[in-house]
Amino acid sequence: MRVPDRRSIRHMLDVIGVLVARDQKARYQSTAMGVFWAVVSPALFLMTFYVLFKVMLPLNIPNYASHLFIALILWTWFQTTTMEAVGTIVGNPGLVNQPRFPVAALPLAATVSNFVTLLLTLPLLVVILWVEGANLGPALVALPILTLCQFVFVLSMAYFVSALNVVFRDLQYIVPILLQFGYFTTPIFYSADALPERARQILSLNPMLQIIEAHRSVLIYGEWPDWRAIGILLVASLVLLALTYRFFRGASLRFLEEI
């Protein structure tokens, strides 16, 4: 595989910047509240689940608002990016047909754009953590590593589904179903500790579970994450990214024929 030169990297970064800015503008420009929807949307989900599982059917999970909101924003980054990535190639034939356009920038831009949306929710997260008396401490320095871990994992999924959907268009209908299944089998509104041991062992293979639990440990309890689990996940995600990017590059040779 050819190593990109400095000019190609600069061109790629410029394209990503333009795509992310375009996506952020298009996402909120026709709404009355604009960019505030980035915060309002997860806040509404938080209120709904909080009423259900803290007031009406209490699950007795400490710091439940923090427990829930951390998982919601992390899962939203993964879910939204994956769903957008499915159509990012077939939905941009004009860009893909342009000579020298770096098609690899499309899934990457979707990943970055949804990460920017996540960043917009951080002030609300800080408020929730403060209200519930979260024990913030030195473990916060682990957050960049956890973010990198999820970024690599999310990007690897984006490359895979974006390339596969070009030749297998049914994927656009399958991915939402799989994500819905993943949503309920990931401890977002419940706690993994409440599950039977066998179920916890199976769900521990879910990368998003490891990422969410690590963030909760750091942000709510001020504890260091399970570095062994995070290290394994990061290495596995990097390997997965290498494989999916290679798959994407190979499939990109046929993009013009397929779309």
Short mmCIF file of N, CA and C in Angstrom, two decimals, residues 129-249:
data_model
loop_
_atom_site.label_atom_id
_atom_site.label_comp_id
_atom_site.label_asym_id
_atom_site.label_seq_id
_atom_site.Cartn_x
_atom_site.Cartn_y
_atom_site.Cartn_z
N LEU A 129 -22.78 15.65 36.02
CA LEU A 129 -21.79 15.07 36.92
C LEU A 129 -21.67 15.89 38.20
N TRP A 130 -21.69 17.21 38.05
CA TRP A 130 -21.55 18.09 39.21
C TRP A 130 -22.77 17.99 40.13
N VAL A 131 -23.96 17.96 39.55
CA VAL A 131 -25.18 17.87 40.34
C VAL A 131 -25.22 16.56 41.13
N GLU A 132 -24.78 15.48 40.51
CA GLU A 132 -24.82 14.19 41.19
C GLU A 132 -23.58 13.92 42.04
N GLY A 133 -22.68 14.90 42.11
CA GLY A 133 -21.52 14.76 43.00
C GLY A 133 -20.51 13.73 42.53
N ALA A 134 -20.26 13.70 41.23
CA ALA A 134 -19.28 12.75 40.70
C ALA A 134 -17.90 13.00 41.29
N ASN A 135 -17.14 11.94 41.44
CA ASN A 135 -15.82 12.02 42.05
C ASN A 135 -14.75 12.15 40.97
N LEU A 136 -14.64 13.35 40.41
CA LEU A 136 -13.64 13.60 39.37
C LEU A 136 -12.26 13.70 39.99
N GLY A 137 -11.27 13.14 39.31
CA GLY A 137 -9.92 13.14 39.87
C GLY A 137 -8.86 12.92 38.82
N PRO A 138 -7.69 12.47 39.21
CA PRO A 138 -6.56 12.28 38.27
C PRO A 138 -6.86 11.31 37.14
N ALA A 139 -7.83 10.42 37.34
CA ALA A 139 -8.16 9.45 36.30
C ALA A 139 -8.67 10.10 35.03
N LEU A 140 -9.02 11.40 35.09
CA LEU A 140 -9.50 12.11 33.90
C LEU A 140 -8.47 12.10 32.77
N VAL A 141 -7.19 11.96 33.13
CA VAL A 141 -6.15 11.96 32.08
C VAL A 141 -6.28 10.74 31.17
N ALA A 142 -7.08 9.76 31.58
CA ALA A 142 -7.30 8.58 30.75
C ALA A 142 -8.29 8.83 29.62
N LEU A 143 -9.04 9.93 29.70
CA LEU A 143 -10.09 10.17 28.71
C LEU A 143 -9.60 10.25 27.27
N PRO A 144 -8.47 10.94 26.99
CA PRO A 144 -8.00 10.96 25.60
C PRO A 144 -7.73 9.57 25.03
N ILE A 145 -7.23 8.67 25.86
CA ILE A 145 -6.97 7.31 25.40
C ILE A 145 -8.28 6.59 25.10
N LEU A 146 -9.27 6.79 25.97
CA LEU A 146 -10.57 6.17 25.74
C LEU A 146 -11.23 6.73 24.48
N THR A 147 -11.08 8.04 24.27
CA THR A 147 -11.63 8.67 23.06
C THR A 147 -10.96 8.12 21.81
N LEU A 148 -9.64 7.98 21.88
CA LEU A 148 -8.91 7.41 20.74
C LEU A 148 -9.38 6.00 20.45
N CYS A 149 -9.58 5.24 21.49
CA CYS A 149 -10.03 3.86 21.34
C CYS A 149 -11.36 3.80 20.62
N GLN A 150 -12.32 4.63 21.04
CA GLN A 150 -13.62 4.61 20.38
C GLN A 150 -13.53 5.19 18.98
N PHE A 151 -12.72 6.21 18.78
CA PHE A 151 -12.59 6.81 17.45
C PHE A 151 -12.11 5.76 16.45
N VAL A 152 -11.10 5.00 16.82
CA VAL A 152 -10.56 3.97 15.93
C VAL A 152 -11.63 2.92 15.63
N PHE A 153 -12.36 2.50 16.67
CA PHE A 153 -13.39 1.48 16.47
C PHE A 153 -14.52 2.00 15.58
N VAL A 154 -14.99 3.21 15.85
CA VAL A 154 -16.08 3.78 15.05
C VAL A 154 -15.65 3.97 13.60
N LEU A 155 -14.43 4.45 13.39
CA LEU A 155 -13.94 4.67 12.03
C LEU A 155 -13.81 3.36 11.27
N SER A 156 -13.37 2.32 11.95
CA SER A 156 -13.24 1.02 11.28
C SER A 156 -14.60 0.52 10.82
N MET A 157 -15.64 0.71 11.64
CA MET A 157 -16.98 0.31 11.24
C MET A 157 -17.48 1.17 10.07
N ALA A 158 -17.13 2.46 10.09
CA ALA A 158 -17.56 3.36 9.02
C ALA A 158 -16.96 2.95 7.68
N TYR A 159 -15.68 2.61 7.66
CA TYR A 159 -15.05 2.18 6.41
C TYR A 159 -15.69 0.88 5.90
N PHE A 160 -15.96 -0.02 6.82
CA PHE A 160 -16.50 -1.33 6.41
C PHE A 160 -17.89 -1.20 5.79
N VAL A 161 -18.81 -0.54 6.51
CA VAL A 161 -20.20 -0.49 6.02
C VAL A 161 -20.33 0.41 4.79
N SER A 162 -19.51 1.46 4.70
CA SER A 162 -19.60 2.35 3.54
C SER A 162 -19.18 1.64 2.27
N ALA A 163 -18.15 0.81 2.34
CA ALA A 163 -17.69 0.07 1.16
C ALA A 163 -18.61 -1.09 0.83
N LEU A 164 -19.05 -1.80 1.87
CA LEU A 164 -19.89 -2.97 1.63
C LEU A 164 -21.24 -2.59 1.04
N ASN A 165 -21.78 -1.44 1.42
CA ASN A 165 -23.09 -1.03 0.93
C ASN A 165 -23.09 -0.69 -0.55
N VAL A 166 -21.93 -0.41 -1.10
CA VAL A 166 -21.86 -0.10 -2.53
C VAL A 166 -22.24 -1.32 -3.36
N VAL A 167 -21.82 -2.50 -2.92
CA VAL A 167 -22.10 -3.72 -3.68
C VAL A 167 -23.25 -4.52 -3.08
N PHE A 168 -23.61 -4.23 -1.84
CA PHE A 168 -24.68 -4.96 -1.17
C PHE A 168 -25.64 -3.95 -0.57
N ARG A 169 -26.55 -3.43 -1.40
CA ARG A 169 -27.41 -2.31 -1.02
C ARG A 169 -28.41 -2.67 0.09
N ASP A 170 -28.65 -3.96 0.32
CA ASP A 170 -29.55 -4.34 1.40
C ASP A 170 -28.98 -3.96 2.77
N LEU A 171 -27.70 -3.65 2.81
CA LEU A 171 -27.07 -3.32 4.09
C LEU A 171 -27.72 -2.11 4.74
N GLN A 172 -28.22 -1.19 3.94
CA GLN A 172 -28.85 0.01 4.51
C GLN A 172 -30.09 -0.32 5.32
N TYR A 173 -30.68 -1.49 5.10
CA TYR A 173 -31.83 -1.92 5.89
C TYR A 173 -31.42 -2.82 7.05
N ILE A 174 -30.28 -3.48 6.90
CA ILE A 174 -29.83 -4.42 7.93
C ILE A 174 -29.15 -3.68 9.09
N VAL A 175 -28.35 -2.66 8.76
CA VAL A 175 -27.59 -1.95 9.79
C VAL A 175 -28.47 -1.36 10.88
N PRO A 176 -29.58 -0.66 10.57
CA PRO A 176 -30.43 -0.13 11.65
C PRO A 176 -30.95 -1.21 12.59
N ILE A 177 -31.26 -2.39 12.05
CA ILE A 177 -31.76 -3.49 12.88
C ILE A 177 -30.65 -3.98 13.81
N LEU A 178 -29.44 -4.12 13.27
CA LEU A 178 -28.31 -4.56 14.09
C LEU A 178 -27.98 -3.53 15.17
N LEU A 179 -28.07 -2.27 14.82
CA LEU A 179 -27.80 -1.22 15.80
C LEU A 179 -28.87 -1.20 16.90
N GLN A 180 -30.11 -1.45 16.53
CA GLN A 180 -31.17 -1.52 17.52
C GLN A 180 -30.93 -2.68 18.48
N PHE A 181 -30.51 -3.80 17.94
CA PHE A 181 -30.17 -4.95 18.78
C PHE A 181 -29.01 -4.60 19.71
N GLY A 182 -27.99 -3.94 19.14
CA GLY A 182 -26.84 -3.55 19.95
C GLY A 182 -27.20 -2.57 21.04
N TYR A 183 -28.18 -1.70 20.75
CA TYR A 183 -28.61 -0.70 21.73
C TYR A 183 -29.15 -1.36 23.00
N PHE A 184 -29.94 -2.41 22.81
CA PHE A 184 -30.55 -3.06 23.97
C PHE A 184 -29.65 -4.10 24.62
N THR A 185 -28.63 -4.55 23.92
CA THR A 185 -27.69 -5.50 24.52
C THR A 185 -26.43 -4.81 25.04
N THR A 186 -26.43 -3.50 25.01
CA THR A 186 -25.37 -2.70 25.62
C THR A 186 -25.96 -2.04 26.87
N PRO A 187 -25.28 -2.09 28.01
CA PRO A 187 -25.84 -1.52 29.25
C PRO A 187 -25.89 0.00 29.22
N ILE A 188 -26.84 0.54 28.49
CA ILE A 188 -27.00 1.99 28.39
C ILE A 188 -27.90 2.50 29.50
N PHE A 189 -29.13 1.98 29.56
CA PHE A 189 -30.06 2.44 30.59
C PHE A 189 -30.13 1.48 31.78
N TYR A 190 -29.42 0.37 31.71
CA TYR A 190 -29.33 -0.55 32.84
C TYR A 190 -27.86 -0.79 33.17
N SER A 191 -27.61 -1.61 34.19
CA SER A 191 -26.24 -1.89 34.61
C SER A 191 -25.87 -3.33 34.27
N ALA A 192 -24.67 -3.53 33.78
CA ALA A 192 -24.22 -4.88 33.46
C ALA A 192 -24.11 -5.74 34.72
N ASP A 193 -23.93 -5.11 35.87
CA ASP A 193 -23.82 -5.86 37.13
C ASP A 193 -25.11 -6.58 37.48
N ALA A 194 -26.23 -6.12 36.93
CA ALA A 194 -27.52 -6.74 37.25
C ALA A 194 -27.79 -7.99 36.41
N LEU A 195 -26.92 -8.27 35.44
CA LEU A 195 -27.12 -9.40 34.55
C LEU A 195 -26.51 -10.67 35.14
N PRO A 196 -27.01 -11.82 34.74
CA PRO A 196 -26.38 -13.09 35.16
C PRO A 196 -24.94 -13.16 34.66
N GLU A 197 -24.15 -13.95 35.35
CA GLU A 197 -22.72 -14.05 35.02
C GLU A 197 -22.50 -14.46 33.57
N ARG A 198 -23.27 -15.42 33.09
CA ARG A 198 -23.12 -15.88 31.72
C ARG A 198 -23.39 -14.76 30.72
N ALA A 199 -24.43 -13.98 31.00
CA ALA A 199 -24.76 -12.87 30.11
C ALA A 199 -23.66 -11.82 30.12
N ARG A 200 -23.08 -11.55 31.30
CA ARG A 200 -21.99 -10.56 31.38
C ARG A 200 -20.78 -11.02 30.59
N GLN A 201 -20.50 -12.31 30.63
CA GLN A 201 -19.35 -12.82 29.88
C GLN A 201 -19.54 -12.66 28.38
N ILE A 202 -20.76 -12.89 27.92
CA ILE A 202 -21.05 -12.75 26.49
C ILE A 202 -21.01 -11.29 26.08
N LEU A 203 -21.65 -10.43 26.88
CA LEU A 203 -21.71 -9.01 26.53
C LEU A 203 -20.36 -8.33 26.67
N SER A 204 -19.45 -8.92 27.42
CA SER A 204 -18.12 -8.32 27.57
C SER A 204 -17.36 -8.30 26.25
N LEU A 205 -17.83 -9.09 25.28
CA LEU A 205 -17.21 -9.08 23.95
C LEU A 205 -17.64 -7.88 23.13
N ASN A 206 -18.63 -7.14 23.62
CA ASN A 206 -19.12 -5.95 22.94
C ASN A 206 -18.16 -4.79 23.19
N PRO A 207 -17.49 -4.28 22.16
CA PRO A 207 -16.52 -3.18 22.37
C PRO A 207 -17.15 -1.95 23.01
N MET A 208 -18.39 -1.64 22.67
CA MET A 208 -19.04 -0.45 23.22
C MET A 208 -19.29 -0.60 24.72
N LEU A 209 -19.52 -1.81 25.18
CA LEU A 209 -19.67 -2.03 26.62
C LEU A 209 -18.39 -1.65 27.34
N GLN A 210 -17.25 -2.10 26.82
CA GLN A 210 -15.97 -1.79 27.45
C GLN A 210 -15.71 -0.29 27.46
N ILE A 211 -16.03 0.37 26.37
CA ILE A 211 -15.79 1.81 26.26
C ILE A 211 -16.68 2.59 27.22
N ILE A 212 -17.96 2.22 27.27
CA ILE A 212 -18.89 2.92 28.14
C ILE A 212 -18.54 2.71 29.60
N GLU A 213 -18.26 1.48 29.99
CA GLU A 213 -17.91 1.19 31.38
C GLU A 213 -16.63 1.90 31.80
N ALA A 214 -15.68 2.01 30.90
CA ALA A 214 -14.44 2.71 31.21
C ALA A 214 -14.70 4.20 31.45
N HIS A 215 -15.54 4.80 30.63
CA HIS A 215 -15.89 6.22 30.82
C HIS A 215 -16.63 6.43 32.14
N ARG A 216 -17.52 5.51 32.48
CA ARG A 216 -18.24 5.64 33.75
C ARG A 216 -17.28 5.55 34.94
N SER A 217 -16.33 4.65 34.85
CA SER A 217 -15.37 4.51 35.95
C SER A 217 -14.61 5.81 36.17
N VAL A 218 -14.19 6.43 35.07
CA VAL A 218 -13.38 7.65 35.15
C VAL A 218 -14.23 8.84 35.59
N LEU A 219 -15.38 9.03 34.95
CA LEU A 219 -16.17 10.25 35.14
C LEU A 219 -17.04 10.24 36.39
N ILE A 220 -17.57 9.09 36.76
CA ILE A 220 -18.49 9.03 37.90
C ILE A 220 -17.75 8.73 39.20
N TYR A 221 -16.85 7.74 39.14
CA TYR A 221 -16.23 7.26 40.37
C TYR A 221 -14.78 7.71 40.54
N GLY A 222 -14.23 8.37 39.52
CA GLY A 222 -12.86 8.82 39.62
C GLY A 222 -11.85 7.70 39.67
N GLU A 223 -12.22 6.54 39.11
CA GLU A 223 -11.35 5.37 39.13
C GLU A 223 -10.70 5.17 37.76
N TRP A 224 -9.52 4.56 37.78
CA TRP A 224 -8.85 4.25 36.52
C TRP A 224 -9.60 3.13 35.81
N PRO A 225 -9.66 3.17 34.50
CA PRO A 225 -10.34 2.09 33.77
C PRO A 225 -9.54 0.80 33.84
N ASP A 226 -10.15 -0.26 33.39
CA ASP A 226 -9.46 -1.55 33.30
C ASP A 226 -8.50 -1.47 32.11
N TRP A 227 -7.23 -1.17 32.41
CA TRP A 227 -6.27 -0.93 31.34
C TRP A 227 -6.04 -2.17 30.48
N ARG A 228 -6.14 -3.34 31.08
CA ARG A 228 -5.95 -4.56 30.30
C ARG A 228 -7.03 -4.68 29.23
N ALA A 229 -8.28 -4.46 29.64
CA ALA A 229 -9.39 -4.54 28.68
C ALA A 229 -9.28 -3.45 27.63
N ILE A 230 -8.93 -2.23 28.06
CA ILE A 230 -8.82 -1.12 27.11
C ILE A 230 -7.65 -1.34 26.16
N GLY A 231 -6.54 -1.86 26.68
CA GLY A 231 -5.39 -2.14 25.82
C GLY A 231 -5.71 -3.17 24.75
N ILE A 232 -6.39 -4.23 25.16
CA ILE A 232 -6.80 -5.26 24.20
C ILE A 232 -7.75 -4.67 23.15
N LEU A 233 -8.68 -3.85 23.62
CA LEU A 233 -9.66 -3.24 22.71
C LEU A 233 -8.98 -2.30 21.73
N LEU A 234 -8.02 -1.51 22.20
CA LEU A 234 -7.33 -0.57 21.32
C LEU A 234 -6.53 -1.31 20.25
N VAL A 235 -5.81 -2.34 20.65
CA VAL A 235 -5.04 -3.13 19.68
C VAL A 235 -5.97 -3.80 18.67
N ALA A 236 -7.06 -4.39 19.19
CA ALA A 236 -8.02 -5.05 18.30
C ALA A 236 -8.66 -4.04 17.33
N SER A 237 -8.95 -2.84 17.83
CA SER A 237 -9.56 -1.81 16.98
C SER A 237 -8.59 -1.34 15.90
N LEU A 238 -7.31 -1.21 16.25
CA LEU A 238 -6.31 -0.80 15.27
C LEU A 238 -6.15 -1.86 14.18
N VAL A 239 -6.16 -3.12 14.59
CA VAL A 239 -6.08 -4.21 13.61
C VAL A 239 -7.33 -4.19 12.72
N LEU A 240 -8.49 -4.00 13.35
CA LEU A 240 -9.74 -3.94 12.60
C LEU A 240 -9.74 -2.77 11.63
N LEU A 241 -9.21 -1.63 12.07
CA LEU A 241 -9.14 -0.46 11.19
C LEU A 241 -8.25 -0.73 9.99
N ALA A 242 -7.12 -1.37 10.22
CA ALA A 242 -6.21 -1.70 9.11
C ALA A 242 -6.91 -2.62 8.10
N LEU A 243 -7.65 -3.60 8.60
CA LEU A 243 -8.33 -4.55 7.72
C LEU A 243 -9.48 -3.89 6.96
N THR A 244 -10.27 -3.09 7.66
CA THR A 244 -11.42 -2.45 7.00
C THR A 244 -10.97 -1.37 6.02
N TYR A 245 -9.88 -0.67 6.36
CA TYR A 245 -9.38 0.35 5.42
C TYR A 245 -8.85 -0.33 4.16
N ARG A 246 -8.18 -1.46 4.35
CA ARG A 246 -7.68 -2.19 3.18
C ARG A 246 -8.84 -2.69 2.32
N PHE A 247 -9.89 -3.15 2.98
CA PHE A 247 -11.09 -3.57 2.26
C PHE A 247 -11.71 -2.40 1.52
N PHE A 248 -11.76 -1.24 2.19
CA PHE A 248 -12.32 -0.04 1.57
C PHE A 248 -11.51 0.37 0.35
N ARG A 249 -10.20 0.39 0.47
CA ARG A 249 -9.35 0.79 -0.66
C ARG A 249 -9.51 -0.17 -1.84
#
